[in-house]
Amino acid sequence: MKLLLIMPKFFDYPEVISEELNRMGYEVDFFDDRPGTSGFIKAIIKIRKELIYHYIRCYFEKMMETVRSKKYDIVFLISGQSLSLSEDMIFQIKKCQPQAYFVLYQWDSLKNFPYIARMQKYFDKCYSFDRTDCEKNHKLKFLSLFYSSQYENIGKCKVDNYRYDFCFVGTAHPQKYKFINEMSVQLKKVYPKQFIYFFFPSRLVYFYRKFRNPELRKAHYNEFHYVPISRNDMNKLFLDSRCILDSPQADQLGLTMRVLESFGAKKKLITTNVDIRNYDFFREENMYVYEGKFDLDAPFFKEPYKEVEQEIYEKYSLRNWLREILDKGMDK
């Protein structure tokens, strides 16, 4: 089975997904959904990708040299805000691979990235991690994100003394920056050992965000990092932390990847996403929804981590996520 995977080169997720697909018997060709990963390219695509259209077109033609030389069984696009390919480019891939089953997974909300709605007509099945988008758009089927085997392995480890009471690693979206700092201050007395890593894909994005967003006006350049944390370092951070902090960006209802990774690693989680209460894995001993202040007498702070039924736990694994998307996609 040959599979064409197009998605953002975001942390190490393309490698993790490709490795799992290989284990499932797929031969995978992966292409980034943008022509480069430099800070400048990332920033321009987010701000106004038309400015580098010629560069995107050259990258696409190079990609199509491989695509035209093969016959794929599945074309799988995982789309976020970084998608640089035009509607016409998606159409050309569709025309070139008429035998393939086309599957789209939306890893961002339509409110943040409405452009992707125009692509849906080229796909046999479309999924989204955002429940409200699925309710409003009949083409979309709801499917939350996943945890990979590296977090499952962390969940099997016993730790007696944690280096950190909590850790946060994530892109410094304005609302996220505000809430993480707010929670950090309020948790100082009970969780004094804190690790916070705010990430920007480039310095240009930092200055753009600082100029555009009031939440970042008083932020300092040295509060942020411009290099993503490696997979090994991320594993160590999770292992060394009692609890994980999470906050989605503004207008996002879908659970972030960090929520699912925390669940896979069997770590306690504090999040600002109220929709987590609607998931079958929610346990008040394990997950706390921050809505402006903390109740330190809540079960989350008083009780140990509560194991979730194995059937529910396995439901959110990467392998199960891929089976849902790809196995069902073969019955057209």
Coordinates of C-alpha atoms in Angstrom, one line a residue, residues 50-277:
E50 CA 0.9 35.3 -1.8
L51 CA 4.2 37.2 -1.4
I52 CA 6.2 33.9 -2.0
Y53 CA 3.8 32.3 -4.5
H54 CA 6.6 31.7 -7.0
Y55 CA 8.6 29.9 -4.4
I56 CA 5.6 27.8 -3.4
R57 CA 4.9 26.9 -7.1
C58 CA 8.5 25.8 -7.6
Y59 CA 8.3 23.6 -4.5
F60 CA 5.0 22.1 -5.7
E61 CA 6.4 21.3 -9.2
K62 CA 9.4 19.5 -7.5
M63 CA 7.0 17.6 -5.3
M64 CA 4.9 16.6 -8.4
E65 CA 7.9 15.0 -10.0
T66 CA 7.6 12.3 -7.3
V67 CA 3.8 12.2 -7.3
R68 CA 3.5 11.8 -11.1
S69 CA 6.0 8.9 -11.0
K70 CA 3.8 6.7 -8.6
K71 CA 0.3 5.4 -8.1
Y72 CA -0.8 5.9 -4.5
D73 CA -3.5 4.0 -2.8
I74 CA -4.1 6.9 -0.3
V75 CA -3.4 10.6 -0.3
F76 CA -3.5 11.9 3.2
L77 CA -3.5 15.6 4.0
I78 CA -3.2 16.8 7.6
S79 CA -3.9 20.5 7.4
G80 CA -3.1 23.3 9.8
Q81 CA -2.6 27.0 9.3
S82 CA 0.7 26.5 7.6
L83 CA -0.8 25.0 4.4
S84 CA 0.8 26.8 1.5
L85 CA -0.7 24.7 -1.4
S86 CA -3.5 26.4 -3.4
E87 CA -6.8 24.9 -4.3
D88 CA -5.6 24.4 -7.8
M89 CA -2.5 22.4 -6.5
I90 CA -4.8 20.0 -4.6
F91 CA -6.9 19.6 -7.7
Q92 CA -3.7 18.7 -9.7
I93 CA -2.8 16.0 -7.2
K94 CA -6.3 14.7 -7.4
K95 CA -6.2 14.6 -11.2
C96 CA -2.8 12.9 -11.2
Q97 CA -4.0 10.2 -8.7
P98 CA -7.6 9.3 -9.8
Q99 CA -7.4 5.8 -8.2
A100 CA -6.3 7.1 -4.8
Y101 CA -8.6 7.6 -1.8
F102 CA -8.2 11.1 -0.5
V103 CA -8.5 11.8 3.2
L104 CA -8.3 15.2 4.9
Y105 CA -7.7 15.7 8.6
Q106 CA -8.2 19.3 9.9
W107 CA -5.7 20.0 12.7
D108 CA -7.1 23.5 13.2
S109 CA -10.5 25.1 13.5
L110 CA -12.3 26.6 10.6
K111 CA -12.6 29.9 12.4
N112 CA -8.7 30.1 12.5
F113 CA -8.3 28.7 9.0
P114 CA -11.5 29.1 6.9
Y115 CA -9.5 28.6 3.6
I116 CA -9.4 24.8 4.2
A117 CA -13.2 24.5 3.7
R118 CA -12.6 25.1 0.0
M119 CA -10.4 22.0 -0.2
Q120 CA -13.0 19.6 1.2
K121 CA -14.7 18.8 -2.1
Y122 CA -11.5 17.1 -3.3
F123 CA -11.5 14.5 -0.5
D124 CA -13.5 11.3 -0.1
K125 CA -13.5 11.7 3.7
C126 CA -12.8 14.7 5.9
Y127 CA -12.2 14.7 9.6
S128 CA -11.7 17.5 12.2
F129 CA -10.5 17.6 15.8
D130 CA -13.0 20.4 16.5
R131 CA -16.5 19.2 17.6
T132 CA -18.3 22.4 16.7
D133 CA -16.9 22.5 13.2
C134 CA -18.3 19.0 12.6
E135 CA -21.7 20.1 13.9
K136 CA -21.7 23.1 11.5
N137 CA -20.1 21.4 8.5
H138 CA -21.8 18.1 7.3
K139 CA -18.7 17.1 5.3
L140 CA -16.6 16.8 8.5
K141 CA -16.5 13.8 10.8
F142 CA -15.2 14.4 14.4
L143 CA -12.1 12.6 15.5
S144 CA -9.8 13.8 18.3
L145 CA -6.0 13.8 18.1
F146 CA -3.9 10.9 19.5
Y147 CA -0.9 10.0 21.6
S148 CA 2.0 8.1 20.2
S149 CA 4.0 5.1 21.6
Q150 CA 6.6 7.3 23.2
Y151 CA 4.0 8.7 25.6
E152 CA 2.5 5.3 26.2
N153 CA 6.0 4.2 27.3
I154 CA 6.3 7.1 29.7
G155 CA 2.9 6.0 31.2
K156 CA 4.5 2.7 32.1
C157 CA 7.2 4.3 34.2
K158 CA 7.0 4.9 37.9
V159 CA 8.6 8.1 39.3
D160 CA 9.0 8.7 43.0
N161 CA 10.6 12.2 42.9
Y162 CA 9.6 14.7 40.2
R163 CA 12.1 17.3 39.1
Y164 CA 9.1 19.6 38.1
D165 CA 5.7 20.1 39.6
F166 CA 4.5 21.1 36.1
C167 CA 5.8 21.7 32.7
F168 CA 4.5 23.6 29.7
V169 CA 5.9 23.5 26.2
G170 CA 4.1 25.1 23.4
T171 CA 3.8 27.8 20.7
A172 CA 3.2 31.3 22.3
H173 CA -0.2 32.1 20.9
P174 CA -1.4 35.3 22.6
Q175 CA -4.2 33.8 24.7
K176 CA -2.1 30.8 25.6
Y177 CA 0.7 33.1 26.7
K178 CA -1.7 35.0 29.0
F179 CA -3.3 31.9 30.6
I180 CA -0.1 29.9 31.2
N181 CA 1.5 32.9 32.9
E182 CA -1.7 33.5 35.0
M183 CA -1.8 29.8 36.1
S184 CA 1.9 29.8 36.8
V185 CA 1.6 32.7 39.3
Q186 CA -1.5 31.1 41.0
L187 CA 0.2 27.7 41.3
K188 CA 3.5 29.0 42.8
K189 CA 2.6 27.9 46.4
V190 CA 1.5 24.4 45.6
Y191 CA 3.6 23.8 42.4
P192 CA 6.8 25.8 42.9
K193 CA 9.0 23.8 40.6
Q194 CA 7.9 25.0 37.2
F195 CA 9.3 24.5 33.6
I196 CA 7.8 26.9 30.9
Y197 CA 9.0 26.9 27.3
F198 CA 7.2 29.4 25.1
F199 CA 8.1 28.7 21.4
F200 CA 7.9 30.9 18.3
P201 CA 8.8 29.4 14.9
S202 CA 10.9 32.5 14.1
R203 CA 11.9 35.9 15.5
L204 CA 9.9 37.6 12.8
V205 CA 6.7 35.9 14.1
Y206 CA 7.6 37.1 17.6
F207 CA 7.8 40.7 16.5
Y208 CA 4.7 40.4 14.4
R209 CA 2.7 38.9 17.3
K210 CA 4.1 41.5 19.7
F211 CA 2.9 44.3 17.4
R212 CA -0.5 42.8 16.7
N213 CA -1.6 41.3 20.0
P214 CA -2.1 43.3 23.3
E215 CA -1.4 40.1 25.4
L216 CA 2.2 40.2 24.2
R217 CA 2.9 44.0 24.3
K218 CA 4.7 43.7 27.7
A219 CA 6.4 40.4 26.8
H220 CA 10.2 40.3 26.6
Y221 CA 12.2 38.8 23.8
N222 CA 14.2 36.5 26.1
E223 CA 11.0 34.9 27.5
F224 CA 10.7 32.9 24.2
H225 CA 12.6 30.2 22.4
Y226 CA 13.0 29.8 18.7
V227 CA 14.2 26.2 18.5
P228 CA 11.7 23.4 19.1
I229 CA 12.4 20.9 21.8
S230 CA 13.7 17.5 20.6
R231 CA 11.8 14.3 21.0
N232 CA 14.2 13.0 23.6
D233 CA 14.2 16.2 25.6
M234 CA 10.4 16.2 25.5
N235 CA 10.2 12.6 26.7
K236 CA 12.5 13.5 29.6
L237 CA 10.4 16.6 30.5
F238 CA 7.2 14.5 30.6
L239 CA 8.9 11.8 32.7
D240 CA 10.3 14.4 35.1
S241 CA 7.0 16.3 35.6
R242 CA 4.1 15.7 38.0
C243 CA 1.6 17.6 35.9
I244 CA 1.3 19.1 32.4
L245 CA -0.2 22.6 31.6
D246 CA -2.2 23.2 28.5
S247 CA -4.1 26.1 26.9
P248 CA -5.5 26.1 23.4
Q249 CA -5.3 29.2 21.2
A250 CA -8.3 31.6 21.0
D251 CA -11.5 30.2 19.4
Q252 CA -10.2 26.6 19.5
L253 CA -12.5 24.0 21.0
G254 CA -10.7 20.9 19.7
L255 CA -8.3 19.4 22.2
T256 CA -4.6 20.1 21.7
M257 CA -2.0 17.4 21.1
R258 CA -0.6 18.1 24.5
V259 CA -3.9 16.9 26.1
L260 CA -3.7 13.6 24.4
E261 CA 0.0 13.2 25.0
S262 CA -0.6 13.8 28.7
F263 CA -3.4 11.2 28.7
G264 CA -1.1 8.7 27.0
A265 CA 1.7 9.4 29.5
K266 CA -0.8 9.1 32.4
K267 CA 0.1 12.5 33.7
K268 CA -2.1 14.9 35.5
L269 CA -3.3 17.8 33.3
I270 CA -4.5 21.4 33.9
T271 CA -6.2 23.0 30.8
T272 CA -8.3 26.0 30.0
N273 CA -10.3 23.9 27.5
V274 CA -13.8 23.4 29.1
D275 CA -14.8 20.9 26.3
I276 CA -12.5 18.2 27.9
R277 CA -15.3 17.4 30.3

